[in-house]
Amino acid sequence: MTDTDKILDGVTVLDLSTFVTGGFCSAMLANQGAEVIKVEQPGYGDAIRHSGPPFINGESPYYWTVNYGKQSIELDLKNPHAKDALYDLAADADVFIQNYRPGTAERLDIDYETITSHNEDIIYLAISAFGQTGPWRERSGYDLLIQGMSGIMSVTGEADRQPVKVGLPITDLITSMWAGFGAMSALYRREQTGEGEYIDLGMLESTLPWLTKQAGQVFADREPTRMGTKDPVLAPYQTFETKDSYINICILNEKLWMELCEVLERPDLPADKRFETNADRVDHLEELEAEIEATLADRTTDEWIEIIAEEGGVPAGPVYSVDEALTNPQIEAREAVTEIEHPELGTVPVIEHPLKFDGVESGFESAPPLLGEHNRAVFRDRGYSEAELDELEAAGVFGSTNEDET
């Protein structure tokens, strides 16, 4: 492997999933060099394409964010000829991803047993809301439901107010991260044993390991509650109001606490018995917040960032808008948001993935694909002649209204 190679060069992924749980997983694999073939419903595609507004040229930019670097083909899986074409692709693939409700893959004849009859070494990833077993296995489920059932919403929001979901589709993304980790782990195991793998991944149980400190409270017979931005085990570790906006201050130990009090010019705070130790501060959160905000009210957030973070070296930062988060000097210096050529729009923004390897390349090589953009190219690359491709189109493999790829 050279520094121009990618870790997953030569790996082919068939992604039949919709929305985020499979889509972000396969985007992670594409970023590391895998060839990802996105199999979509003819004429409509992945439903995430239609999630909006906003739309740009009729397509949701939300779709872009989880589909960089892939190829798109349309296959009508109710058509036996399309099913045969999919089996041809599966025979040449390394990873197969689907996020159907349990039982659907069997009805479509694309279940693990069927796919492995065409490729016994394939890694088959079945993602669902509740997994393939258990009393809830056949229930449908999406991010909001899983946020509620995983305990996340019970600890998100302000005390004595309605539970609040995290503003991101967080359980979709958590699940997709596990999916990517599972696929990579199975690929590594296959290198050692030569054997394929079946991975059963449920969104609900994917989320539970991320409860960490809240789960720790339950294990200690304490009930976690909604605390706004306050933390159940650290203080001060929250958002505070300044003269003009808000600032986050993160104190994880006594050294940082003393340094914060020094830069705030509040030597009285560590001398106060209520705030002497972290445990004391956690027990007196409301009083601590009032004392700190009384001081922060004298200056703007930018002024306090300069004093606390830049000069004092204490962890503190502003509360950015999403636009500010994507365009600040640190992100620009790290080239975390770039642009890529799009077949219709000229260029589109790309949020790069964060792994920066020293010995190999990573990154997306193409824009999010148009629906069916690679219908013919994918099969042509696998040895299909133009006459055979014409036969596939005539048989309705790509759908009845598909336009020829140019």
Coordinates of C-alpha atoms in Angstrom, one line a residue:
M1 CA 0.0 0.0 0.0
T2 CA 1.3 3.4 -1.0
D3 CA 0.4 6.9 0.3
T4 CA -1.9 7.3 -2.8
D5 CA -3.9 4.1 -2.0
K6 CA -7.0 4.1 0.2
I7 CA -7.6 1.5 2.9
L8 CA -10.7 0.1 1.1
D9 CA -9.5 0.2 -2.4
G10 CA -10.9 -2.9 -4.2
V11 CA -13.8 -3.3 -1.8
T12 CA -17.3 -3.2 -3.3
V13 CA -20.4 -2.3 -1.3
L14 CA -24.0 -2.9 -2.4
D15 CA -26.2 -0.5 -0.5
L16 CA -29.9 -1.1 -0.7
S17 CA -30.7 1.1 2.3
T18 CA -32.7 4.3 2.5
F19 CA -32.2 7.5 4.6
V20 CA -29.3 7.5 7.1
T21 CA -28.6 4.3 9.0
G22 CA -27.2 2.5 6.0
G23 CA -26.5 5.6 3.9
F24 CA -24.0 7.3 6.3
C25 CA -22.4 3.9 6.9
S26 CA -21.7 3.4 3.2
A27 CA -20.5 7.0 2.9
M28 CA -17.9 6.2 5.5
L29 CA -16.8 3.2 3.5
A30 CA -16.7 5.3 0.3
N31 CA -14.6 7.9 2.1
Q32 CA -12.0 5.1 2.7
G33 CA -12.0 4.0 -1.0
A34 CA -14.7 1.5 -1.3
E35 CA -16.8 1.4 -4.5
V36 CA -20.3 1.9 -3.2
I37 CA -23.2 1.0 -5.5
K38 CA -26.4 2.6 -4.3
V39 CA -29.4 0.6 -5.4
E40 CA -32.6 2.7 -5.6
Q41 CA -36.2 2.5 -6.5
P42 CA -36.8 3.4 -10.2
G43 CA -38.1 6.9 -10.8
Y44 CA -38.1 7.9 -7.1
G45 CA -34.9 6.8 -5.5
D46 CA -34.0 7.0 -1.9
A47 CA -36.7 8.9 0.1
I48 CA -34.0 11.1 1.5
R49 CA -33.7 12.8 -1.9
H50 CA -37.2 14.2 -1.2
S51 CA -36.7 15.3 2.4
G52 CA -37.3 19.0 2.4
P53 CA -37.6 21.9 1.8
P54 CA -35.0 23.2 1.1
F55 CA -34.4 21.7 -2.4
I56 CA -31.8 22.6 -5.0
N57 CA -32.8 21.7 -8.5
G58 CA -35.5 19.5 -7.0
E59 CA -33.1 17.5 -4.8
S60 CA -32.6 17.8 -1.0
P61 CA -29.1 18.9 0.1
Y62 CA -29.7 16.6 3.1
Y63 CA -29.3 13.7 0.6
W64 CA -25.9 15.0 -0.4
T65 CA -24.5 14.8 3.1
V66 CA -24.8 11.0 3.3
N67 CA -24.3 10.1 -0.3
Y68 CA -21.0 11.6 -1.4
G69 CA -18.7 9.3 -3.4
K70 CA -21.3 6.7 -4.5
Q71 CA -22.8 5.4 -7.8
S72 CA -26.5 5.2 -8.2
I73 CA -28.4 2.5 -10.1
E74 CA -32.2 1.9 -10.3
L75 CA -33.4 -1.7 -9.9
D76 CA -37.0 -2.7 -9.8
L77 CA -36.7 -5.6 -7.3
K78 CA -40.2 -6.8 -8.1
N79 CA -38.9 -7.6 -11.6
P80 CA -37.2 -11.1 -11.8
H81 CA -34.7 -9.8 -14.4
A82 CA -33.7 -7.0 -12.0
K83 CA -33.3 -9.5 -9.2
D84 CA -31.0 -11.6 -11.4
A85 CA -29.0 -8.4 -12.2
L86 CA -28.7 -7.7 -8.4
Y87 CA -27.5 -11.3 -7.8
D88 CA -24.7 -10.7 -10.4
L89 CA -23.6 -7.6 -8.5
A90 CA -23.8 -9.5 -5.2
A91 CA -21.5 -12.2 -6.6
D92 CA -18.9 -9.6 -7.1
A93 CA -19.5 -7.6 -3.9
D94 CA -17.8 -7.6 -0.5
V95 CA -20.5 -5.9 1.7
F96 CA -24.3 -5.9 1.3
I97 CA -26.3 -3.4 3.3
Q98 CA -30.1 -3.2 3.8
N99 CA -32.3 -1.6 6.4
Y100 CA -35.6 -3.2 5.7
R101 CA -38.0 -4.1 8.4
P102 CA -37.4 -7.8 9.4
G103 CA -39.2 -10.1 6.9
T104 CA -39.0 -7.7 4.0
A105 CA -35.7 -9.0 2.6
E106 CA -37.1 -12.5 2.7
R107 CA -40.1 -11.5 0.7
L108 CA -37.9 -9.8 -1.9
D109 CA -35.6 -12.8 -2.1
I110 CA -32.6 -10.7 -1.0
D111 CA -32.2 -12.2 2.4
Y112 CA -28.8 -13.5 3.8
E113 CA -29.5 -17.1 2.7
T114 CA -30.3 -16.0 -0.8
I115 CA -27.4 -13.6 -1.2
T116 CA -24.9 -16.0 0.2
S117 CA -26.1 -18.6 -2.3
H118 CA -24.5 -16.3 -4.9
N119 CA -21.5 -15.2 -2.7
E120 CA -20.7 -17.2 0.4
D121 CA -18.0 -14.8 1.5
I122 CA -20.1 -11.7 1.5
I123 CA -20.5 -9.5 4.6
Y124 CA -24.3 -9.0 5.0
L125 CA -25.4 -6.1 7.2
A126 CA -29.1 -6.1 8.2
I127 CA -30.1 -2.8 10.0
S128 CA -33.5 -2.4 11.6
A129 CA -35.1 -0.5 14.4
F130 CA -35.2 -3.3 17.0
G131 CA -33.1 -6.0 15.5
Q132 CA -34.0 -9.4 13.9
T133 CA -35.2 -11.0 17.2
G134 CA -37.3 -10.0 20.2
P135 CA -41.0 -9.1 20.6
W136 CA -40.6 -5.7 18.8
R137 CA -38.6 -7.0 15.8
E138 CA -41.4 -6.4 13.3
R139 CA -42.1 -2.8 14.4
S140 CA -41.0 0.0 12.2
G141 CA -38.9 2.7 13.9
Y142 CA -37.2 6.0 13.1
D143 CA -34.9 8.3 14.9
L144 CA -37.5 10.1 16.9
L145 CA -39.0 6.9 18.2
I146 CA -35.6 5.5 19.2
Q147 CA -34.6 8.8 20.9
G148 CA -37.6 8.4 23.0
M149 CA -37.2 4.7 23.8
S150 CA -33.5 4.8 24.4
G151 CA -33.7 7.3 27.2
I152 CA -32.1 10.2 25.3
M153 CA -35.2 12.4 25.4
S154 CA -35.7 11.8 29.1
V155 CA -32.4 13.6 29.7
T156 CA -32.6 16.2 27.0
G157 CA -34.2 19.6 27.5
E158 CA -34.9 21.8 30.5
A159 CA -36.1 20.5 33.9
D160 CA -39.9 20.4 34.4
R161 CA -40.5 21.0 30.7
Q162 CA -41.4 18.7 27.8
P163 CA -38.8 16.1 26.7
V164 CA -36.8 17.3 23.7
K165 CA -35.1 15.3 21.0
V166 CA -31.6 16.0 20.0
G167 CA -31.6 18.3 17.0
L168 CA -29.6 15.9 14.8
P169 CA -30.9 12.5 13.7
I170 CA -28.6 11.2 16.4
T171 CA -29.7 7.6 16.7
D172 CA -29.6 7.2 12.9
L173 CA -26.0 8.4 13.0
I174 CA -25.1 6.3 16.0
T175 CA -26.4 3.2 14.3
S176 CA -24.6 4.1 11.1
M177 CA -21.3 4.5 13.0
W178 CA -21.8 1.0 14.5
A179 CA -22.6 -0.3 11.1
G180 CA -19.4 1.1 9.6
F181 CA -17.4 -0.3 12.5
G182 CA -19.1 -3.7 12.1
A183 CA -18.4 -3.8 8.4
M184 CA -14.8 -2.9 8.9
S185 CA -14.4 -5.5 11.7
A186 CA -16.0 -8.2 9.5
L187 CA -13.7 -7.3 6.6
Y188 CA -10.7 -7.7 8.8
R189 CA -12.0 -11.0 10.1
R190 CA -12.5 -12.2 6.6
E191 CA -8.9 -11.4 5.8
Q192 CA -7.9 -13.7 8.7
T193 CA -10.4 -16.5 8.1
G194 CA -11.7 -16.2 4.6
E195 CA -15.2 -16.3 5.9
G196 CA -18.1 -13.9 5.3
E197 CA -20.4 -12.7 8.1
Y198 CA -24.0 -11.8 8.9
I199 CA -24.4 -8.7 11.1
D200 CA -27.7 -8.0 12.9
L201 CA -27.8 -4.4 14.0
G202 CA -30.8 -2.8 15.8
M203 CA -31.1 1.0 16.4
L204 CA -32.4 0.8 19.9
E205 CA -29.5 -1.3 21.3
S206 CA -27.0 0.6 19.2
T207 CA -27.9 3.7 21.2
L208 CA -27.7 2.3 24.7
P209 CA -23.9 2.2 24.9
W210 CA -23.8 6.0 24.3
L211 CA -25.8 6.7 27.5
T212 CA -22.5 6.4 29.5
K213 CA -22.7 8.8 32.4
Q214 CA -26.5 8.6 32.5
A215 CA -26.4 4.8 32.6
G216 CA -23.8 5.1 35.4
Q217 CA -26.3 7.1 37.4
V218 CA -28.9 4.3 37.0
F219 CA -26.3 1.7 38.0
A220 CA -25.9 3.7 41.2
D221 CA -29.6 3.8 41.8
R222 CA -30.0 7.4 40.8
E223 CA -32.6 8.6 38.2
P224 CA -31.1 10.9 35.5
T225 CA -33.2 14.0 34.8
R226 CA -33.3 16.8 32.2
M227 CA -30.9 19.5 33.2
G228 CA -30.6 21.7 30.2
T229 CA -26.9 22.2 29.4
K230 CA -25.9 21.4 33.0
D231 CA -24.0 18.1 33.6
P232 CA -25.0 15.5 36.2
V233 CA -21.5 14.8 37.4
L234 CA -19.4 17.9 36.6
A235 CA -19.6 21.5 37.5
P236 CA -19.3 24.1 36.1
Y237 CA -19.8 22.2 32.8
Q238 CA -22.6 24.1 31.0
T239 CA -23.8 27.1 28.9
F240 CA -23.7 30.5 30.6
E241 CA -25.2 33.8 29.5
T242 CA -22.8 36.7 28.7
K243 CA -23.4 40.3 28.0
D244 CA -24.4 39.6 24.4
S245 CA -24.9 35.8 23.9
Y246 CA -23.8 32.5 25.4
I247 CA -20.6 30.7 26.3
N248 CA -19.8 27.1 27.1
I249 CA -17.4 26.5 30.0
C250 CA -16.1 23.0 30.7
I251 CA -14.4 22.3 34.0
L252 CA -13.4 18.6 34.5
N253 CA -11.0 18.9 37.5
E254 CA -9.9 21.1 40.4
K255 CA -6.9 22.5 38.5
L256 CA -9.1 23.9 35.8
W257 CA -11.6 25.2 38.4
M258 CA -8.8 27.2 40.1
E259 CA -7.6 28.5 36.7
L260 CA -11.2 29.6 35.8
C261 CA -11.6 31.4 39.0
E262 CA -8.3 33.2 38.5
V263 CA -9.2 34.4 35.0
L264 CA -12.6 35.5 36.2
E265 CA -11.0 37.3 39.0
R266 CA -13.2 35.5 41.5
P267 CA -10.9 34.2 44.2
D268 CA -13.9 34.0 46.5
L269 CA -15.5 31.1 44.7
P270 CA -13.0 28.3 45.5
A271 CA -12.9 29.6 49.1
D272 CA -16.7 29.2 49.3
K273 CA -17.5 25.8 51.0
R274 CA -20.4 25.3 48.5
F275 CA -17.9 25.3 45.6
E276 CA -14.8 23.8 47.2
T277 CA -14.9 20.4 45.3
N278 CA -16.6 19.2 42.2
A279 CA -19.1 17.2 44.3
D280 CA -19.9 20.4 46.2
R281 CA -20.4 22.3 43.0
V282 CA -22.7 19.6 41.6
D283 CA -24.8 19.8 44.7
H284 CA -25.1 23.6 44.4
L285 CA -25.5 24.0 40.6
E286 CA -28.0 26.8 40.8
E287 CA -26.0 29.0 43.2
L288 CA -22.9 28.4 41.1
E289 CA -24.6 29.4 37.9
A290 CA -25.8 32.6 39.5
E291 CA -22.3 33.5 40.7
I292 CA -20.6 32.9 37.4
E293 CA -23.2 34.6 35.3
A294 CA -23.0 37.7 37.5
T295 CA -19.4 38.0 36.4
L296 CA -19.9 37.0 32.8
A297 CA -22.6 39.7 32.3
D298 CA -19.9 42.4 32.2
R299 CA -18.4 41.3 28.9
T300 CA -19.3 39.9 25.5
T301 CA -18.8 36.3 24.5
D302 CA -15.9 37.2 22.2
E303 CA -14.2 39.1 25.0
W304 CA -14.6 36.2 27.4
I305 CA -13.3 33.7 24.9
E306 CA -10.1 35.8 24.6
I307 CA -9.8 36.0 28.4
I308 CA -10.8 32.5 29.4
A309 CA -9.7 30.3 26.4
E310 CA -7.0 32.2 24.6
E311 CA -5.2 33.8 27.5
G312 CA -6.2 31.5 30.4
G313 CA -6.1 28.2 28.6
V314 CA -9.4 27.1 30.2
P315 CA -11.8 25.1 28.0
A316 CA -14.4 27.5 26.8
G317 CA -16.2 28.2 23.5
P318 CA -19.1 30.0 21.8
V319 CA -22.4 28.5 20.8
Y320 CA -22.2 28.7 17.0
S321 CA -25.0 28.6 14.5
V322 CA -24.6 25.7 12.0
D323 CA -23.4 28.2 9.4
E324 CA -20.7 29.5 11.8
A325 CA -19.7 25.9 12.7
L326 CA -19.1 25.2 9.0
T327 CA -17.2 28.3 8.1
N328 CA -14.9 29.3 11.0
P329 CA -11.1 29.7 10.7
Q330 CA -10.4 26.3 12.4
I331 CA -12.6 24.4 10.0
E332 CA -11.1 26.3 7.0
A333 CA -7.6 25.6 8.2
R334 CA -8.4 21.8 8.5
E335 CA -10.2 21.8 5.1
A336 CA -13.1 20.1 6.8
V337 CA -15.6 21.6 4.4
T338 CA -14.6 21.6 0.7
E339 CA -16.3 21.4 -2.7
I340 CA -16.7 18.7 -5.3
E341 CA -17.8 18.8 -9.0
H342 CA -21.4 17.9 -9.6
P343 CA -22.8 16.8 -13.0
E344 CA -25.6 19.3 -13.0
L345 CA -24.8 22.0 -10.4
G346 CA -21.1 22.8 -11.1
T347 CA -19.9 22.3 -7.5
V348 CA -21.6 21.3 -4.2
P349 CA -20.3 21.6 -0.7
V350 CA -18.7 18.5 0.9
I351 CA -18.3 17.9 4.7
E352 CA -15.2 15.8 4.7
H353 CA -14.8 12.9 7.1
P354 CA -12.4 13.5 9.9
L355 CA -9.9 10.6 9.7
K356 CA -6.6 11.9 8.5
F357 CA -4.2 9.0 8.0
D358 CA -0.5 9.6 7.6
G359 CA 0.3 6.7 5.3
V360 CA -2.8 6.5 3.1
E361 CA -5.3 8.8 1.4
S362 CA -9.0 9.2 2.3
G363 CA -11.7 11.4 1.0
F364 CA -14.6 11.5 -1.4
E365 CA -13.9 11.3 -5.1
S366 CA -17.3 12.1 -6.6
A367 CA -20.4 14.1 -5.9
P368 CA -23.7 12.6 -4.6
P369 CA -25.0 10.7 -7.7
L370 CA -28.0 11.6 -9.7
L371 CA -30.8 9.0 -9.6
G372 CA -29.8 6.2 -12.0
E373 CA -26.7 8.0 -13.1
H374 CA -24.7 4.8 -13.3
N375 CA -27.3 2.3 -14.5
R376 CA -25.3 1.2 -17.5
A377 CA -21.8 2.1 -16.2
V378 CA -22.0 -0.3 -13.2
F379 CA -22.9 -3.2 -15.4
R380 CA -20.6 -2.2 -18.2
D381 CA -17.7 -2.3 -15.7
R382 CA -18.7 -5.9 -14.9
G383 CA -18.5 -7.1 -18.5
Y384 CA -22.0 -6.5 -19.8
S385 CA -22.1 -5.7 -23.5
E386 CA -24.1 -2.8 -24.9
A387 CA -26.6 -5.3 -26.3
E388 CA -27.0 -6.9 -22.9
L389 CA -27.6 -3.5 -21.3
D390 CA -30.2 -2.7 -23.9
E391 CA -31.9 -6.0 -23.0
L392 CA -31.9 -5.0 -19.3
E393 CA -33.5 -1.7 -20.1
A394 CA -36.1 -3.3 -22.4
A395 CA -36.9 -5.8 -19.7
G396 CA -37.7 -3.0 -17.2
V397 CA -34.7 -3.8 -14.9
F398 CA -34.1 0.0 -14.4
G399 CA -37.8 0.8 -14.3
S400 CA -40.2 1.6 -17.1
T401 CA -39.5 5.3 -17.4
N402 CA -35.7 5.3 -17.1
E403 CA -33.8 7.6 -19.5
D404 CA -30.7 6.2 -21.1
E405 CA -27.5 7.2 -19.4
T406 CA -25.3 9.4 -21.6

